[in-house]
Coordinates of C-alpha atoms and ligand atoms in Angstrom, one line a residue:
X1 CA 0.0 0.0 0.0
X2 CA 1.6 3.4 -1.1
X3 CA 0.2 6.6 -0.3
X4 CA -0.3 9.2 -3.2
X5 CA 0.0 13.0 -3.5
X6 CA -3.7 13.2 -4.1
X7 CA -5.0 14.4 -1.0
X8 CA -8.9 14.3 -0.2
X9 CA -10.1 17.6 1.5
X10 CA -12.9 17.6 3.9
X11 CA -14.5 20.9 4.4
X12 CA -16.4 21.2 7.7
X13 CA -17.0 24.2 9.9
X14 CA -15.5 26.5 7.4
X15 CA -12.0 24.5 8.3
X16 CA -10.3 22.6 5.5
X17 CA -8.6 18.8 6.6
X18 CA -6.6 17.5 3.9
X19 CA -6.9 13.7 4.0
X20 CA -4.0 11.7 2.7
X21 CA -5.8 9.4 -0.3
X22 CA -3.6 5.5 -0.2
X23 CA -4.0 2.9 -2.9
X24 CA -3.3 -0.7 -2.5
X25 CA -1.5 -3.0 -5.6
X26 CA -5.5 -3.1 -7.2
X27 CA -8.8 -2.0 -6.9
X28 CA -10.2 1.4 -5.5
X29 CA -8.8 4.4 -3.7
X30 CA -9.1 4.7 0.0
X31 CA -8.8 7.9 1.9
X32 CA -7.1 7.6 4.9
X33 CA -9.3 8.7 8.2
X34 CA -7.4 7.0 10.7
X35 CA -6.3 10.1 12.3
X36 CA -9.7 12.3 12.1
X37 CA -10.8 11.3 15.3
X38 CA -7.8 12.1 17.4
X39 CA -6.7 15.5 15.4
X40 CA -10.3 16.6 14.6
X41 CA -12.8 15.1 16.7
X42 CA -14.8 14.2 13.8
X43 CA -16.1 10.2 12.9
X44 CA -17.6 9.5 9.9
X45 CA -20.6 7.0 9.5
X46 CA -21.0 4.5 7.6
X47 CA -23.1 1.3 9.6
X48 CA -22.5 -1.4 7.4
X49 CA -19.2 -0.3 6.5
X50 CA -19.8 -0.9 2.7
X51 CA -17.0 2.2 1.9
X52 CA -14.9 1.3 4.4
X53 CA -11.7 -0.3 4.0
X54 CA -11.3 -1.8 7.4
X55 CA -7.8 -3.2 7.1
X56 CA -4.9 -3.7 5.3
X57 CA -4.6 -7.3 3.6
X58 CA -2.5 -9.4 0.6
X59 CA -4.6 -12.2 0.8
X60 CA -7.4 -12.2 -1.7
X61 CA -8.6 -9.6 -4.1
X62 CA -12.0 -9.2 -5.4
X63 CA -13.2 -6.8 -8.3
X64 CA -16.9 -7.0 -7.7
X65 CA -17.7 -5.1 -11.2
X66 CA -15.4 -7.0 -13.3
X67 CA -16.5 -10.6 -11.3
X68 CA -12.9 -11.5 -10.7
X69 CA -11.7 -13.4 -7.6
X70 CA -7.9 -14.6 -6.6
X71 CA -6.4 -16.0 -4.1
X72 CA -2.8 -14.4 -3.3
X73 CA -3.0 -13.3 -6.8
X74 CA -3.9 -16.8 -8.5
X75 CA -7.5 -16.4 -10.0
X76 CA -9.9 -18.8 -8.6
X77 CA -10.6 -21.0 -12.1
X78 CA -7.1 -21.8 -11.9
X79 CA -8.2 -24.3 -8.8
X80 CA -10.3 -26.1 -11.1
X81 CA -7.4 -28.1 -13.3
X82 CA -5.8 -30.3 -13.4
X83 CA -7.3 -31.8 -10.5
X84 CA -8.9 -29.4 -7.7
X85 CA -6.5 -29.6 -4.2
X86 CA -8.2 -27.8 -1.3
X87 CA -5.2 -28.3 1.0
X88 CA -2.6 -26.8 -1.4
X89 CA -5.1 -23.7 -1.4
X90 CA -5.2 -23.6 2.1
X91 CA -1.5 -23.7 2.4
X92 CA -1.3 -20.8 -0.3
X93 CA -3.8 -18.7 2.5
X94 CA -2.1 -19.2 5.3
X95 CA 1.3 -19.2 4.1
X96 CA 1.4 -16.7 1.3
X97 CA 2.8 -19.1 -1.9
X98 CA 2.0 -22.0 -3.2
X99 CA 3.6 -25.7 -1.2
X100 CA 6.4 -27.3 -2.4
X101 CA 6.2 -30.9 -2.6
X102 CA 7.6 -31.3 1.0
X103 CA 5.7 -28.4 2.2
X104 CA 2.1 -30.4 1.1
X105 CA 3.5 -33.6 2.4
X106 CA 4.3 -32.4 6.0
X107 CA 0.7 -30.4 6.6
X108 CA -0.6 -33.4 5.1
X109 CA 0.7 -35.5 7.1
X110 CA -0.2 -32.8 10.3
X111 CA -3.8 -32.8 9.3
X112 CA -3.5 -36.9 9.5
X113 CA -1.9 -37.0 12.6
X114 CA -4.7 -34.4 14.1
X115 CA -7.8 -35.8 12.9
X116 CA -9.2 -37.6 15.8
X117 CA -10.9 -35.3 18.0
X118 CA -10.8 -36.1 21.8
X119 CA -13.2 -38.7 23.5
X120 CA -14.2 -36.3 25.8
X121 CA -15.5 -34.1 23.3
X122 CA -16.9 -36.9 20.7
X123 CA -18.9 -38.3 24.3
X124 CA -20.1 -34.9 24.2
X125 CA -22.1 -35.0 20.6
X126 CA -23.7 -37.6 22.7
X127 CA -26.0 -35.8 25.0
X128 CA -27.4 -32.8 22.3
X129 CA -30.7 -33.3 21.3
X130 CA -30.7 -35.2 18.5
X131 CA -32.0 -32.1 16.1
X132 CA -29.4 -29.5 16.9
X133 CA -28.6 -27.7 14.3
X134 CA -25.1 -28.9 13.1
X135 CA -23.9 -24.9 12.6
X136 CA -24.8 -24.6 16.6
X137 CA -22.3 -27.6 17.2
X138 CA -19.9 -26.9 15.4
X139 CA -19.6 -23.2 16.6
X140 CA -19.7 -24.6 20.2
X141 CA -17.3 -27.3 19.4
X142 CA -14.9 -24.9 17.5
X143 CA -14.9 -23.1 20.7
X144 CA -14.2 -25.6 23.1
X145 CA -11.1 -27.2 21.0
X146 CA -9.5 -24.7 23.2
X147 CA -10.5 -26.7 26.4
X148 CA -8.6 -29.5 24.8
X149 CA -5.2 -28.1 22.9
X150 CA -4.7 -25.1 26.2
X151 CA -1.2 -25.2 24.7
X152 CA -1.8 -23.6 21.6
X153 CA -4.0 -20.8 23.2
X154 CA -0.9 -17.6 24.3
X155 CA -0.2 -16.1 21.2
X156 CA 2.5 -14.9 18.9
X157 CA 4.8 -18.7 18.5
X158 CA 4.7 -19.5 14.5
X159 CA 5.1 -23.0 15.5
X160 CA 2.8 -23.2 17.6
X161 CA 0.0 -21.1 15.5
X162 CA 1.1 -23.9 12.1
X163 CA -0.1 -26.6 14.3
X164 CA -3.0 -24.9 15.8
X165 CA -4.2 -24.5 12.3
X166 CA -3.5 -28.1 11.0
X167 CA -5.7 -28.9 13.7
X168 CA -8.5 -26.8 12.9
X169 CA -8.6 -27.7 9.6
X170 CA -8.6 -31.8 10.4
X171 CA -10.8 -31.4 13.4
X172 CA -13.3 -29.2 11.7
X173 CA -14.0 -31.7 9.3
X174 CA -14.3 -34.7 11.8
X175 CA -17.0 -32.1 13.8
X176 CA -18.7 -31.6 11.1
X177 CA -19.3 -35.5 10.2
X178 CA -20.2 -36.6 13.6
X179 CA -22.7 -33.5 13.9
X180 CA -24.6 -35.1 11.0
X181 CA -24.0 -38.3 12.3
X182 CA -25.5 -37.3 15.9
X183 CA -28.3 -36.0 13.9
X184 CA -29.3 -39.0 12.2
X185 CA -28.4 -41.2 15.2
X186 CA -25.5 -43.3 13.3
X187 CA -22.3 -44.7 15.0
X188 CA -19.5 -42.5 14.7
X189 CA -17.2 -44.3 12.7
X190 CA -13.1 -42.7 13.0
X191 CA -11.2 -40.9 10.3
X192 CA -9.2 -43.0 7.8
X193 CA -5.2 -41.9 8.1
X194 CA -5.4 -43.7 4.6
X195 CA -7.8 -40.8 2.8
X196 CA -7.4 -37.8 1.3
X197 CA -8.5 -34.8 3.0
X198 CA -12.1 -34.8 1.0
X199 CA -12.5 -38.5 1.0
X200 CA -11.8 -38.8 4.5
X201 CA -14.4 -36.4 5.3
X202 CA -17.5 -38.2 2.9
X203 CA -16.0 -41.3 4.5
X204 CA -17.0 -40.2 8.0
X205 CA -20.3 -38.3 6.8
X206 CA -21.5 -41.5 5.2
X207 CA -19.5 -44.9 6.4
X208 CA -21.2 -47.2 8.3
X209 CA -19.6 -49.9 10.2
X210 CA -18.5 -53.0 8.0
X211 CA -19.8 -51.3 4.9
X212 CA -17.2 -48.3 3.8
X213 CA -18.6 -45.7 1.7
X214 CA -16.3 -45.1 -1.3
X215 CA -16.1 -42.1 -3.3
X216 CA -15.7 -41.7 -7.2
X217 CA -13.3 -39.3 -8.5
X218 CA -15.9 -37.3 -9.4
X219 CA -17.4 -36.8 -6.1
X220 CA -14.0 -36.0 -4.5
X221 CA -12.9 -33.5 -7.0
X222 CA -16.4 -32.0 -6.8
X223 CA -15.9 -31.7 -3.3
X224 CA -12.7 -30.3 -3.6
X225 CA -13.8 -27.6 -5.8
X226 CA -16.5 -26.8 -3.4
X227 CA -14.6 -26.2 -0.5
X228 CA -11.6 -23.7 -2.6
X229 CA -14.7 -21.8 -4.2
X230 CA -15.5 -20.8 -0.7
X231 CA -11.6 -20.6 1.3
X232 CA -11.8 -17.0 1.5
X233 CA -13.5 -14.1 0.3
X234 CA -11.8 -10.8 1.9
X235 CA -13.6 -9.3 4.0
X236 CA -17.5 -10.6 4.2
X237 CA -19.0 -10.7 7.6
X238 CA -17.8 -13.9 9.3
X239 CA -14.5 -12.9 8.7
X240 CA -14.5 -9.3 9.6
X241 CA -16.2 -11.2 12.3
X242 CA -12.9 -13.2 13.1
X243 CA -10.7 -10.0 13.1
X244 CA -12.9 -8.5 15.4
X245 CA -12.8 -11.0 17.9
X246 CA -9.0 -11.5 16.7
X247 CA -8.3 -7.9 17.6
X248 CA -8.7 -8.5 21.4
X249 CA -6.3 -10.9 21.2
X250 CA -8.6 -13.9 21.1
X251 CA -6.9 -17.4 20.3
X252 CA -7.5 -19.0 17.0
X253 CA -10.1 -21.4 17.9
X254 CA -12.4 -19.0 19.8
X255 CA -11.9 -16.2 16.5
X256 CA -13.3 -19.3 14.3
X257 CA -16.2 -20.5 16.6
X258 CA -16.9 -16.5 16.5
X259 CA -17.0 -16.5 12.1
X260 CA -18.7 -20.1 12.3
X261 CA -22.1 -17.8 13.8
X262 CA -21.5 -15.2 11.5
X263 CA -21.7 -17.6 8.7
X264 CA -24.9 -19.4 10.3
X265 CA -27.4 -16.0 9.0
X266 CA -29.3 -16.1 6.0
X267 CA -28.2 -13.3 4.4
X268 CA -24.5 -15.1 4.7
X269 CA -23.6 -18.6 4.4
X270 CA -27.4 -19.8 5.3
X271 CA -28.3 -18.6 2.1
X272 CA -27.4 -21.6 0.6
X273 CA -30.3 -23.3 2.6
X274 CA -32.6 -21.0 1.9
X275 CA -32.2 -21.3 -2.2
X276 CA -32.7 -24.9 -1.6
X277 CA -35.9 -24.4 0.3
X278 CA -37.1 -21.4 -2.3
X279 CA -36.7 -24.5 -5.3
X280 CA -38.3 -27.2 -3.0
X281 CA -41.4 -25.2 -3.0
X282 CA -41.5 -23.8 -6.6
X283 CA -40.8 -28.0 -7.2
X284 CA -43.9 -29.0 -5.2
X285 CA -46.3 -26.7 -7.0
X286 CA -46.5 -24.4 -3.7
X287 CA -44.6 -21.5 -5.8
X288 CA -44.1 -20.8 -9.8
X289 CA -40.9 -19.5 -10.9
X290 CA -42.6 -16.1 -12.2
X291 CA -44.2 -15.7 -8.5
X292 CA -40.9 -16.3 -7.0
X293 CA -39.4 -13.2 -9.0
X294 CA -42.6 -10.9 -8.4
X295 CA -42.6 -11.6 -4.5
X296 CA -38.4 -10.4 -4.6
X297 CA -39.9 -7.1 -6.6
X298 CA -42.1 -6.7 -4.0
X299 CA -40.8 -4.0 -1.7
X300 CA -43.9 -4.7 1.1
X301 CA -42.9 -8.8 1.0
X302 CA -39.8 -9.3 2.9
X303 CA -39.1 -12.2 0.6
X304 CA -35.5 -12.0 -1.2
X305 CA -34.4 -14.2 -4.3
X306 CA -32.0 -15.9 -2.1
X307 CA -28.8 -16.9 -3.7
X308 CA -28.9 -13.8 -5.9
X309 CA -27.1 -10.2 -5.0
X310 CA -24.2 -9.5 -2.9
X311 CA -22.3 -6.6 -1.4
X312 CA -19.1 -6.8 -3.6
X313 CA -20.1 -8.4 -7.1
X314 CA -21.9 -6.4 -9.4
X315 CA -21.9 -9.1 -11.8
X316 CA -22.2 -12.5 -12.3
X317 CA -20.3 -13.4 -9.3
X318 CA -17.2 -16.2 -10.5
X319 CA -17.7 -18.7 -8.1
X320 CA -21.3 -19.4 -9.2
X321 CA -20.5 -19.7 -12.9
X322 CA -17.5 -22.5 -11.7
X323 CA -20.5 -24.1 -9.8
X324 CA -23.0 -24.0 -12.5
X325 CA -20.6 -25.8 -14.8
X326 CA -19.2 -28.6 -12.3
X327 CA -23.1 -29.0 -11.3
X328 CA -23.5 -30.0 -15.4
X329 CA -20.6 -31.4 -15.4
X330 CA -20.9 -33.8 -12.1
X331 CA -25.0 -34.8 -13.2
X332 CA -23.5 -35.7 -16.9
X333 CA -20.8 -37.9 -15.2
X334 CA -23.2 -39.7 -12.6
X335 CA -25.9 -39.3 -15.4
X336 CA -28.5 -38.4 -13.1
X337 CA -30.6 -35.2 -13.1
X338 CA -31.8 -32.8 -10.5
X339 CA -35.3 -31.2 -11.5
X340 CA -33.8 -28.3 -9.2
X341 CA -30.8 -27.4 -11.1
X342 CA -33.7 -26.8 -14.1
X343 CA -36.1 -24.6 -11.5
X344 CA -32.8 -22.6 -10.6
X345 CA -32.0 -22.0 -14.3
X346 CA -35.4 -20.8 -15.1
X347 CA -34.9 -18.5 -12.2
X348 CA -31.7 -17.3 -13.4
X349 CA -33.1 -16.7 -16.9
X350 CA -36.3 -14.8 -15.4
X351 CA -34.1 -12.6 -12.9
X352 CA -31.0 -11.7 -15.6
X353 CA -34.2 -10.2 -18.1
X354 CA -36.2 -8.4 -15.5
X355 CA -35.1 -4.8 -15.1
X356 CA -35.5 -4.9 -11.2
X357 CA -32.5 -7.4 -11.0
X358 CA -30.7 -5.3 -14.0
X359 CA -30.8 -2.2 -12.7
X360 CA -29.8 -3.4 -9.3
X361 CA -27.0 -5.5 -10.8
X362 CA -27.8 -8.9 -8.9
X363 CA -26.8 -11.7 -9.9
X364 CA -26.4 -15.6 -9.0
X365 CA -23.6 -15.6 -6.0
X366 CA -21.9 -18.7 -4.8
X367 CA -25.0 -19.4 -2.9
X368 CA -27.0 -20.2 -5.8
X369 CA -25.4 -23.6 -7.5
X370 CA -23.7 -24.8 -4.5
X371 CA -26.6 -26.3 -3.0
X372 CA -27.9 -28.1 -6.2
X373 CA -24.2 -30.1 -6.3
X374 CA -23.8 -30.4 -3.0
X375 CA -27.2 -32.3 -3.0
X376 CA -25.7 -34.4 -5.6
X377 CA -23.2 -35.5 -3.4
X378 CA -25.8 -36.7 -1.1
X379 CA -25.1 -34.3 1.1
X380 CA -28.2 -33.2 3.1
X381 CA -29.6 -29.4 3.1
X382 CA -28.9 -28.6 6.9
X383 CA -24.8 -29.7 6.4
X384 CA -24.2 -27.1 3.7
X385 CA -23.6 -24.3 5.5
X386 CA -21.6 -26.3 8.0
X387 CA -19.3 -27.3 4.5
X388 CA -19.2 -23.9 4.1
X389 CA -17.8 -23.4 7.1
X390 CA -15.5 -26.4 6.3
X391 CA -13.8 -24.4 3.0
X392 CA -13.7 -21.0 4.6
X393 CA -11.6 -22.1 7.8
X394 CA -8.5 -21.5 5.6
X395 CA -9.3 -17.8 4.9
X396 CA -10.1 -16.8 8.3
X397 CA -7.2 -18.6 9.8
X398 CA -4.9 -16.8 6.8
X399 CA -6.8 -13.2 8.3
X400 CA -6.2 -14.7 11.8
X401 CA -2.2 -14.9 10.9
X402 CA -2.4 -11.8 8.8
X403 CA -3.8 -10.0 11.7
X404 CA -1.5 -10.6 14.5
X405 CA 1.4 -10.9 12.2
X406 CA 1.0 -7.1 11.9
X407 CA 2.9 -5.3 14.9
X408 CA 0.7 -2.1 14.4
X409 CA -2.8 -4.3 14.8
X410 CA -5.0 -2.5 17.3
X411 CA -8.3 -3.2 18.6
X412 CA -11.3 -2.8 16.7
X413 CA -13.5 -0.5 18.1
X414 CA -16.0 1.4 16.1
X415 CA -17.6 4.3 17.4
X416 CA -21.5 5.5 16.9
X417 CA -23.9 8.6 15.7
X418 CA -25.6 8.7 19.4
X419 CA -29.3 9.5 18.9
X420 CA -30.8 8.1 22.5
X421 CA -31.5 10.7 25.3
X422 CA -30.0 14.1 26.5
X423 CA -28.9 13.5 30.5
X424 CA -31.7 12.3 32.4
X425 CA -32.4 11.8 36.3
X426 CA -33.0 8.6 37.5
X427 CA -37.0 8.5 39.2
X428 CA -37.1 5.6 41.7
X429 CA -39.8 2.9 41.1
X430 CA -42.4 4.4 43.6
X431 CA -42.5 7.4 41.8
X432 CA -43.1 6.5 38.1
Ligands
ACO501 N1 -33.8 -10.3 -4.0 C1 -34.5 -9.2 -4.2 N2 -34.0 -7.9 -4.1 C2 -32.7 -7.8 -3.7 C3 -31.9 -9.0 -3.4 C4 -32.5 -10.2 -3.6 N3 -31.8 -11.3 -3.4 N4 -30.7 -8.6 -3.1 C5 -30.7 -7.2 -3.1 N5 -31.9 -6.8 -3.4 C6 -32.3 -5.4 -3.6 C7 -32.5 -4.7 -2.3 O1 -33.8 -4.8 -1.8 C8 -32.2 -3.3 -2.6 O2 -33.2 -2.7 -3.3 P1 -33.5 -1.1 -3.2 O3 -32.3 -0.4 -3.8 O4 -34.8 -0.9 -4.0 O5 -33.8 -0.8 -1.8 C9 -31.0 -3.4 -3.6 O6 -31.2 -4.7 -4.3 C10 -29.6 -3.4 -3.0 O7 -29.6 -4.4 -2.1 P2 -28.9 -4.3 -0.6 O8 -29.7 -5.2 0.3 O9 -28.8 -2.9 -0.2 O10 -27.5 -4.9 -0.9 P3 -26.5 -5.4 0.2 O11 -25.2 -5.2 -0.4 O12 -26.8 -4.7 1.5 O13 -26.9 -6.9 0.5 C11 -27.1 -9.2 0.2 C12 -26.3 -7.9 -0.1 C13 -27.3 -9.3 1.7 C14 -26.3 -10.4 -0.2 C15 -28.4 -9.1 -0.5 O14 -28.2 -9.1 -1.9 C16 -29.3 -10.3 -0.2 O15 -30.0 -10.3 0.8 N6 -29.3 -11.4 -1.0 C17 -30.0 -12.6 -0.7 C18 -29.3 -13.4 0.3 C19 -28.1 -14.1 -0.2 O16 -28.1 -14.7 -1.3 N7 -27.0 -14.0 0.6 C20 -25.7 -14.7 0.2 C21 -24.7 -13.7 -0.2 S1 -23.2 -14.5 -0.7 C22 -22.5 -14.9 0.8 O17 -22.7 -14.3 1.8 C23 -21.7 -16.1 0.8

């Protein structure tokens, strides 16, 4: 980040501030304001902080008009050939470059030695009602790896934080498995040291004893795939989420349990579930395609076209168009069909004609198509956002890392346009 000689110049009670105006490799200007506050006594206000550049990052980059997304520079289709590796792309978050050989084969081999989660927290799946929703364990669970691995907790050892992370990224996907598992009341069945990362986690989603489930290629890549489309995405709410809680000096597991909630809304990750449901009921004759689009046009329905829009893409967004085509892709190799992937491209043709969704510029975003092909891996509606969760873990551990590895990294602490009331006496109860 360099700072230019532009300078921005705020005009306000007839005295002139002269802002210094920054730009970053990329992408759009940002003029700095860090210093208003304590030289001017001025804040400026902006709630869901949609022009505000909330930190410095060389992570990902995102150009929302143009639809482009790259991790540390590489642009996302690149994952897709020739074979999709969702460990290598979590190395190249955290890390900053791509793994050598040896590099893949020791965090490989860290995630395999880390994959069994403690008995004392598998007993523990045990005793939650059998409906829990698998986001609300795995946030809690997330959370309480840090009752288990105290060592890892102080702060500021790169040793210590590279093994931390190998084992949130094996033990998430061991959580996730058994949370399913717990919901359907199956055995838990252990992780196979023998797997891949993605195979080892569909083996424990869907093995049962004496009868292992084996995955085709296809599956696994798809897999794959799904998780790098969603490693990391700047900075969305659950991972401004995990700097927030970051910034106090949080360890890694509790920041992650924190970004795991985030990600649990509907207007974030649980979007995915909600497309799913939206297509259910346009399937079973409860809604028609064309009602679906007039009740999102509809400013008194609170109804949104979920899986369309987003903050940052202003066009198709790139992670959906991957999905669309591994979606046609994975049903031609299976040769099955989905009557939803049909109902969701009907939708898509409606919404990219109608001049509500034009004008606005939304789009499909990743929520859209993931659903349909994570369906086809049998995988059932209330685990997707929980994979979600699964392939983002790399990006907020890289912002995690990224975060404290900055020496000048200071609390975040908004502040607020106060509008409650002026000073007030206190009237005791008897008199009110
Ligand atoms: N359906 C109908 N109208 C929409 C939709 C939608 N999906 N998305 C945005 N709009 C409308 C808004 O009503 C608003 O209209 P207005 O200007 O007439 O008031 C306009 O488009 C701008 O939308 P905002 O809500 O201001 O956009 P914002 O950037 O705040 O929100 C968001 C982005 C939350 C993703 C929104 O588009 C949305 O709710 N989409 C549906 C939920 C969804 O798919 N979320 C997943 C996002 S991707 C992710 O998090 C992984």
């Amino acid at each position: 980040m360099s700072q230019t000689n532009e300078k921005a110049v705020l005009t306000i009670d007839g005295k002139q501030i002269e802002l210094p105006v920054l730009t970053g490799t990329e992408g759009h200007k940002a003029i700095d304001i860090s210093k208003l506050f304590d030289e001017h006594g001025i804040t400026t206000f902006d709630p869901s902080l949609g022009s505000t550049a909330a930190c410095r990052s060389t992570i990902t980059y995102i150009d929302g008009d143009k639809g482009v997304l790259r991790y540390r520079g590489i642009p996302i289709e690149h994952f897709d050939r020739p074979k999709p590796n969702f460990i290598e792309v979590a190395w190249l978050l955290i890390f900053g470059s791509l793994p050598t050989f040896a590099e893949l084969r020791n965090f490989r081999n860290m995630l395999t030695d880390n994959e069994l989660i403690h008995e004392g927290l598998r007993r523990q799946f045990g005793d939650l009602p059998p409906k829990s929703p698998p986001m609300a364990i795995l946030s809690a669970m997330l959370s309480q790896l840090a009752c288990y691995h105290e060592k890892f907790l102080p702060l500021g050892d790169e040793e210590l934080f590279g093994e931390a992370a190998a084992r949130l990224i094996s033990k998430v996907r061991t959580i996730a498995a058994y949370s399913y598992r717990r919901s359907k009341g199956l055995p838990f069945v252990y992780p196979d040291p023998a797997l891949r990362y993605c195979a080892n986690f569909l083996h424990l989603m869907f093995s049962i004893p004496y009868q292992q489930y084996i995955v085709s290629e296809e599956i696994e890549d798809a897999m794959n795939l799904v998780l790098i489309l969603h490693a990391d995405h700047e900075q969305n709410c659950s991972t401004s989420t995990v700097r927030v809680v970051g910034s106090a000096k949080a360890n890694l597991f509790a920041s992650c349990a924190a970004g795991v909630s985030a990600l649990w809304g509907p207007l974030h990750g649980g979007a995915n579930v909600e497309v799913i449901k939206m297509l259910e009921s346009i399937q079973s004759g409860g809604l028609k395609p064309e009602d679906c689009i007039k009740a999102a046009k509809d400013k008194d329905n609170p109804f949104k076209l979920f899986g369309f829009g987003h903050r940052v893409y202003k066009n198709y967004d790139p992670r959906a168009k991957i999905l669309r085509a591994v979606a046609d892709r994975v049903f031609a190799r299976l040769k099955t069909n989905d009557p939803l992937l049909d109902i969701a491209r009907k939708l898509e043709e409606l919404a990219l004609k109608d001049s509500y969704f034009i004008d606005r510029k939304l789009y499909p975003n990743v929520d859209f198509y993931s659903g349909i092909l994570l369906r086809a891996m049998g995988i059932p509606t209330n685990m997707f956002t929980v994979i979600f969760a699964m392939g983002r873990l790399p990006g907020w551990i890289a912002q995690w890392k990224e975060q404290h590895d900055n020496p000048n990294q200071k609390i975040i602490r908004p502040r607020q346009l106060y509008l409650g009331n002026k000073r007030t006496d206190y009237v005791p109860i008897e008199e009110r």
